[in-house]
Coordinates of C-alpha atoms in Angstrom, one line a residue:
X1 CA 54.8 73.3 107.6
X2 CA 56.0 73.6 104.2
X3 CA 54.2 77.1 103.3
X4 CA 54.5 78.6 106.4
X5 CA 58.2 78.2 105.9
X6 CA 58.0 80.0 102.7
X7 CA 56.0 83.1 105.0
X8 CA 58.8 83.5 107.1
X9 CA 61.3 83.2 104.3
X10 CA 59.1 86.1 102.1
X11 CA 59.3 87.8 105.3
X12 CA 62.7 87.9 106.4
X13 CA 62.8 89.9 102.7
X14 CA 60.6 92.9 103.9
X15 CA 57.7 92.3 101.9
X16 CA 55.5 94.2 101.8
X17 CA 51.5 93.4 103.0
X18 CA 52.0 90.0 103.8
X19 CA 54.0 91.2 106.7
X20 CA 52.7 94.0 107.7
X21 CA 50.0 92.3 109.9
X22 CA 52.1 89.8 111.8
X23 CA 55.4 91.6 112.5
X24 CA 55.6 95.6 114.1
X25 CA 57.3 97.8 111.5
X26 CA 61.1 97.9 113.1
X27 CA 63.3 101.6 112.1
X28 CA 66.6 101.4 110.1
X29 CA 69.4 102.5 112.2
X30 CA 73.4 102.1 111.6
X31 CA 74.5 100.1 113.9
X32 CA 78.1 101.6 114.6
X33 CA 81.0 98.6 114.5
X34 CA 83.3 97.6 117.5
X35 CA 87.0 98.1 117.5
X36 CA 89.1 95.4 115.9
X37 CA 91.8 94.6 119.0
X38 CA 94.9 92.4 118.4
X39 CA 95.3 90.2 121.4
X40 CA 99.2 90.4 123.6
X41 CA 100.0 86.8 124.0
X42 CA 103.0 87.7 125.5
X43 CA 105.8 86.2 123.1
X44 CA 108.9 88.0 121.6
X45 CA 108.5 90.2 119.0
X46 CA 111.4 91.2 116.4
X47 CA 112.7 94.7 117.5
X48 CA 116.0 96.8 117.1
X49 CA 118.1 96.8 114.2
X50 CA 117.1 94.1 111.7
X51 CA 118.2 92.6 108.6
X52 CA 116.1 91.6 105.1
X53 CA 117.8 89.0 103.2
X54 CA 115.7 88.2 99.7
X55 CA 116.1 84.9 97.8
X56 CA 114.9 85.1 94.4
X57 CA 113.8 81.7 93.0
X58 CA 112.5 81.6 89.4
X59 CA 113.0 84.4 87.0
X60 CA 112.8 88.1 87.6
X61 CA 114.0 91.2 85.5
X62 CA 116.2 93.5 86.9
X63 CA 113.9 96.1 86.7
X64 CA 111.1 94.0 89.0
X65 CA 114.0 92.9 91.8
X66 CA 115.1 96.7 92.2
X67 CA 111.2 97.9 92.5
X68 CA 111.5 95.3 95.1
X69 CA 114.9 96.1 96.8
X70 CA 113.7 99.6 97.0
X71 CA 110.8 98.8 99.1
X72 CA 113.2 97.3 101.4
X73 CA 115.3 99.9 101.3
X74 CA 112.6 102.3 102.0
X75 CA 111.4 101.0 104.9
X76 CA 114.2 102.8 107.1
X77 CA 116.1 104.8 104.8
X78 CA 119.5 105.7 106.7
X79 CA 121.1 109.9 106.8
X80 CA 122.8 109.7 103.7
X81 CA 119.4 109.0 101.9
X82 CA 117.1 111.6 101.2
X83 CA 113.7 110.6 102.8
X84 CA 110.7 110.8 100.2
X85 CA 108.1 113.0 101.0
X86 CA 105.2 112.5 102.9
X87 CA 103.0 110.2 103.4
X88 CA 106.1 107.6 102.9
X89 CA 107.1 103.9 102.8
X90 CA 108.5 104.6 106.4
X91 CA 106.0 106.5 108.1
X92 CA 103.9 103.6 107.1
X93 CA 106.3 101.4 109.0
X94 CA 106.8 103.5 111.7
X95 CA 103.4 102.0 112.5
X96 CA 104.7 98.6 113.5
X97 CA 106.8 100.6 116.5
X98 CA 103.2 101.3 118.4
X99 CA 103.4 97.4 119.1
X100 CA 105.2 96.5 122.3
X101 CA 108.8 97.1 122.4
X102 CA 109.4 100.4 119.8
X103 CA 110.6 100.1 116.5
X104 CA 112.7 97.9 114.3
X105 CA 115.3 99.4 111.9
X106 CA 115.1 97.5 108.7
X107 CA 118.2 97.0 106.7
X108 CA 118.9 95.2 103.2
X109 CA 120.7 92.3 103.6
X110 CA 122.2 89.9 100.9
X111 CA 120.0 88.6 97.5
X112 CA 120.6 85.1 96.3
X113 CA 119.2 84.7 92.9
X114 CA 118.3 81.0 92.3
X115 CA 117.1 81.1 88.4
X116 CA 117.6 77.6 88.0
X117 CA 114.6 76.1 89.8
X118 CA 116.4 73.1 91.7
X119 CA 113.1 72.5 93.8
X120 CA 111.1 72.2 90.9
X121 CA 108.2 74.8 90.2
X122 CA 105.9 73.6 92.9
X123 CA 107.2 74.4 96.8
X124 CA 106.4 72.6 99.8
X125 CA 106.7 73.9 103.7
X126 CA 109.7 72.3 104.1
X127 CA 111.4 73.7 100.6
X128 CA 110.3 77.1 101.9
X129 CA 112.3 76.7 105.2
X130 CA 115.2 75.2 103.2
X131 CA 115.6 77.6 100.8
X132 CA 114.5 80.8 103.3
X133 CA 118.2 78.9 105.5
X134 CA 120.6 79.7 102.4
X135 CA 121.5 83.0 103.9
X136 CA 122.0 84.6 107.4
X137 CA 119.6 84.2 109.8
X138 CA 120.8 86.6 112.8
X139 CA 118.5 89.5 113.3
X140 CA 116.8 88.7 110.1
X141 CA 113.8 88.1 108.4
X142 CA 114.4 85.8 105.2
X143 CA 112.0 86.4 102.1
X144 CA 111.4 83.5 99.4
X145 CA 110.2 85.6 96.4
X146 CA 108.5 83.2 93.9
X147 CA 108.5 84.2 90.5
X148 CA 105.0 84.1 88.7
X149 CA 105.4 80.5 87.0
X150 CA 106.3 78.9 91.0
X151 CA 103.7 77.9 93.1
X152 CA 104.6 77.9 96.9
X153 CA 102.1 76.2 99.1
X154 CA 98.6 77.3 99.8
X155 CA 99.8 80.5 97.0
X156 CA 96.3 81.5 95.1
X157 CA 94.1 78.9 97.1
X158 CA 94.8 80.1 101.2
X159 CA 97.5 82.7 100.8
X160 CA 99.0 85.6 98.6
X161 CA 102.2 85.4 101.2
X162 CA 103.0 84.5 104.3
X163 CA 105.5 83.9 107.2
X164 CA 107.2 81.7 109.9
X165 CA 110.1 80.5 111.4
X166 CA 112.2 77.5 111.4
X167 CA 115.2 76.4 113.0
X168 CA 118.9 76.6 111.7
X169 CA 122.5 76.4 112.4
X170 CA 124.7 73.4 112.9
X171 CA 122.2 71.6 115.5
X172 CA 118.8 73.0 114.5
X173 CA 118.4 75.3 117.7
X174 CA 118.9 78.7 116.3
X175 CA 115.2 79.7 116.0
X176 CA 115.2 82.3 112.6
X177 CA 112.1 83.8 110.9
X178 CA 111.2 83.4 107.5
X179 CA 108.6 84.7 104.9
X180 CA 106.9 84.0 101.5
X181 CA 105.8 85.9 98.7
X182 CA 104.8 84.7 95.1
X183 CA 103.6 86.4 91.8
X184 CA 100.2 86.6 91.1
X185 CA 100.1 88.1 87.4
X186 CA 99.9 84.4 85.7
X187 CA 98.1 82.4 88.2
X188 CA 95.6 84.6 90.5
X189 CA 95.8 88.3 90.1
X190 CA 92.0 89.3 90.7
X191 CA 92.7 87.4 94.3
X192 CA 96.4 88.5 95.1
X193 CA 97.1 92.2 92.9
X194 CA 93.7 93.6 93.2
X195 CA 92.9 96.1 92.9
X196 CA 95.4 96.4 89.9
X197 CA 93.1 93.7 88.5
X198 CA 89.7 92.8 88.3
X199 CA 88.8 91.0 91.5
X200 CA 87.6 87.0 91.3
X201 CA 84.8 87.8 93.6
X202 CA 82.4 90.8 94.4
X203 CA 81.7 93.7 92.7
X204 CA 83.6 94.3 89.4
X205 CA 85.1 97.7 89.2
X206 CA 87.8 98.7 87.1
X207 CA 91.5 97.7 87.9
X208 CA 94.1 100.8 88.6
X209 CA 96.7 101.4 87.3
X210 CA 100.1 99.9 89.4
X211 CA 102.6 102.4 90.4
X212 CA 105.4 100.6 89.2
X213 CA 103.8 99.4 85.6
X214 CA 104.1 95.4 87.1
X215 CA 101.0 94.1 88.3
X216 CA 102.5 91.1 89.7
X217 CA 105.5 93.3 91.6
X218 CA 102.8 95.7 92.8
X219 CA 100.8 92.8 93.5
X220 CA 103.7 91.3 95.2
X221 CA 104.6 95.0 97.4
X222 CA 101.2 94.4 98.8
X223 CA 101.8 90.7 100.2
X224 CA 105.6 91.9 101.2
X225 CA 104.0 94.6 103.4
X226 CA 101.8 92.3 105.3
X227 CA 104.2 89.7 105.4
X228 CA 106.5 91.9 107.0
X229 CA 104.2 93.7 109.5
X230 CA 103.4 90.5 110.9
X231 CA 106.5 88.6 110.7
X232 CA 108.0 91.7 113.7
X233 CA 104.7 91.9 115.6
X234 CA 104.2 88.5 115.4
X235 CA 106.8 86.3 114.6
X236 CA 106.7 82.4 116.5
X237 CA 102.8 82.5 116.3
X238 CA 103.0 84.3 120.6
X239 CA 102.9 88.4 119.8
X240 CA 99.4 90.0 118.5
X241 CA 97.2 88.9 116.6
X242 CA 93.1 87.7 117.1
X243 CA 91.7 84.3 116.6
X244 CA 93.5 80.9 116.4
X245 CA 96.9 81.0 116.3
X246 CA 96.9 78.8 112.6
X247 CA 95.0 81.2 111.1
X248 CA 95.2 85.0 112.6
X249 CA 94.3 87.8 112.0
X250 CA 97.6 90.2 112.0
X251 CA 98.7 93.7 112.1
X252 CA 98.1 93.9 108.7
X253 CA 95.8 91.1 107.5
X254 CA 93.1 92.6 109.8
X255 CA 92.5 95.0 107.4
X256 CA 92.3 93.1 104.2
X257 CA 91.1 95.6 101.6
X258 CA 91.4 98.9 102.8
X259 CA 94.4 101.2 101.5
X260 CA 92.5 103.9 102.4
X261 CA 90.1 106.4 104.3
X262 CA 86.7 105.8 102.8
X263 CA 87.6 102.1 101.8
X264 CA 84.5 99.5 101.3
X265 CA 83.8 96.6 99.5
X266 CA 85.0 97.1 95.8
X267 CA 87.2 100.6 96.5
X268 CA 90.5 100.8 98.2
X269 CA 89.9 103.6 99.8
X270 CA 90.6 107.2 98.3
X271 CA 94.1 107.0 97.1
X272 CA 96.6 109.6 95.5
X273 CA 97.0 109.5 92.0
X274 CA 100.0 110.1 89.9
X275 CA 99.6 113.0 87.6
X276 CA 102.0 111.9 85.0
X277 CA 100.7 108.1 84.7
X278 CA 97.3 107.9 86.5
X279 CA 98.7 105.2 88.7
X280 CA 97.4 105.2 92.1
X281 CA 99.3 104.8 95.5
X282 CA 99.2 105.7 99.3
X283 CA 103.3 106.3 100.0
X284 CA 106.6 107.4 98.8
X285 CA 109.7 105.9 98.6
X286 CA 113.1 106.2 97.9
X287 CA 114.3 106.6 94.3
X288 CA 111.3 108.3 93.3
X289 CA 109.1 105.3 93.8
X290 CA 105.5 105.0 94.8
X291 CA 103.8 102.3 96.3
X292 CA 100.4 101.6 97.5
X293 CA 100.5 99.8 100.7
X294 CA 97.7 97.8 102.9
X295 CA 96.3 99.8 106.2
X296 CA 98.4 98.6 109.0
X297 CA 96.7 98.5 112.6
X298 CA 97.8 101.6 115.0
X299 CA 98.1 100.1 118.7
X300 CA 99.9 102.0 121.2
X301 CA 101.1 100.1 124.4
X302 CA 99.0 101.9 126.7
X303 CA 95.8 101.8 124.5
X304 CA 94.1 100.7 121.5
X305 CA 93.4 103.7 118.4
X306 CA 90.1 102.7 116.8
X307 CA 91.8 104.6 113.4
X308 CA 93.4 102.7 110.2
X309 CA 95.1 104.3 108.0
X310 CA 98.3 103.6 105.4
X311 CA 100.2 106.6 105.8
X312 CA 101.3 108.9 108.3
X313 CA 100.6 112.4 109.3
X314 CA 100.9 115.1 107.1
X315 CA 98.5 117.3 104.7
X316 CA 98.1 114.8 102.1
X317 CA 98.1 111.7 104.6
X318 CA 95.5 113.9 106.5
X319 CA 93.7 113.9 103.6
X320 CA 93.8 110.4 103.2
X321 CA 92.9 109.5 106.4
X322 CA 90.4 111.9 107.3
X323 CA 88.2 113.1 104.9
X324 CA 84.9 110.7 104.8
X325 CA 83.0 111.8 102.3
X326 CA 83.0 110.1 99.0
X327 CA 83.2 112.0 95.5
X328 CA 80.8 111.9 93.3
X329 CA 82.0 109.3 91.5
X330 CA 82.1 107.1 94.5
X331 CA 79.1 107.6 95.3
X332 CA 77.8 106.3 92.1
X333 CA 79.3 103.2 92.3
X334 CA 78.2 102.7 95.6
X335 CA 74.7 103.4 94.2
X336 CA 75.3 101.0 91.3
X337 CA 75.9 98.4 93.8
X338 CA 72.9 99.3 96.0
X339 CA 70.9 98.7 92.3
X340 CA 72.1 95.3 91.8
X341 CA 71.8 93.8 95.5
X342 CA 67.8 95.0 95.3
X343 CA 68.0 93.2 91.7
X344 CA 68.9 89.8 93.0
X345 CA 66.2 90.5 96.6
X346 CA 63.6 91.1 93.9
X347 CA 64.7 87.8 91.7
X348 CA 65.2 85.7 95.2
X349 CA 61.0 87.3 96.2
X350 CA 59.9 86.3 92.8
X351 CA 61.4 82.5 93.0
X352 CA 60.1 82.7 96.8
X353 CA 56.5 83.8 95.9
X354 CA 56.3 81.4 93.0
X355 CA 57.2 78.5 95.1
X356 CA 54.7 80.3 98.4
X357 CA 51.7 79.4 95.4
X358 CA 52.8 76.2 94.3
X359 CA 52.9 75.1 97.7
X360 CA 49.6 76.2 98.8
X361 CA 47.6 75.0 94.7
X362 CA 50.4 71.6 94.5
X363 CA 51.2 71.0 98.2
X364 CA 51.9 67.1 97.5
X365 CA 54.2 67.7 94.8
X366 CA 56.7 70.2 96.5
X367 CA 57.2 67.9 99.1
X368 CA 58.1 65.4 96.5
X369 CA 61.1 67.9 94.7
X370 CA 62.4 68.2 98.8

């Protein structure tokens, strides 16, 4: 039985000659990927005028706080503020208006600073809810931002950030939405600050320059964008998502690793490059800020759109979204990845051949090893 199993394994690796007589040749063809569908589960969404309150837990520099605050203000700039050029943070955020109920207009609310670590540096879910309830909760999303030396529950293991809901008010009957985001700079930058740091797993491509010069905070922007989009489109676990409600794929988390057109594992996609700093970005914000935002799933109330992009329409954005031809450098990277895969297959093939020969020459010894 063992030799037959090994022969089947060898055939699965498409070995020449030894399998040609037992199986007809197969034509290789590209299979069109089915469009992702985020199902609506008939629950309420967060729409209209919303306030985002920030709770800073631990030590952040003024510069770090301004990077994140400018991002929040860039989501829905007012008439008095100069709108940034396209592609912009606000055009990215407008994609959430394609979900049932229309747009959500974001206003910066209160900022609460707590640098004394009163709850310690490991935060349980109940403590995150307690922190998020320190500011107003009506028509708001309260976001806990954890410093680099703080570990929210599940951070770097399952999540880079998360959103949920809790009960507030005197009688704990008022439901509110909260979120938390960690700073991965000291703990897991390869997981929560990619592509500004080499990834923990997969192709080890060179990291990109962070647009605001802070790997940890620029990584937080990606996570913050993810949880805010999820909070307005699936605030109470019965909005838009795919899969189980306990581990849903949402508006942005369904597009993990995609930042521009042509993205594939290890390559974030085609991005804009700052000519002065060399930093990569795909969205302009207020005060001259540049950010790298994750792709968000586009949807209208009448049909699904199967195009995923981080930006809105403009000449630059269209180039990011619609470009399909890989530049020479990216093609070279893809070729190298294919070569690595070929080497792995060759190694596995060699091992299987050795086991096959051993099973034929001394089958009893192989049975003993099993």
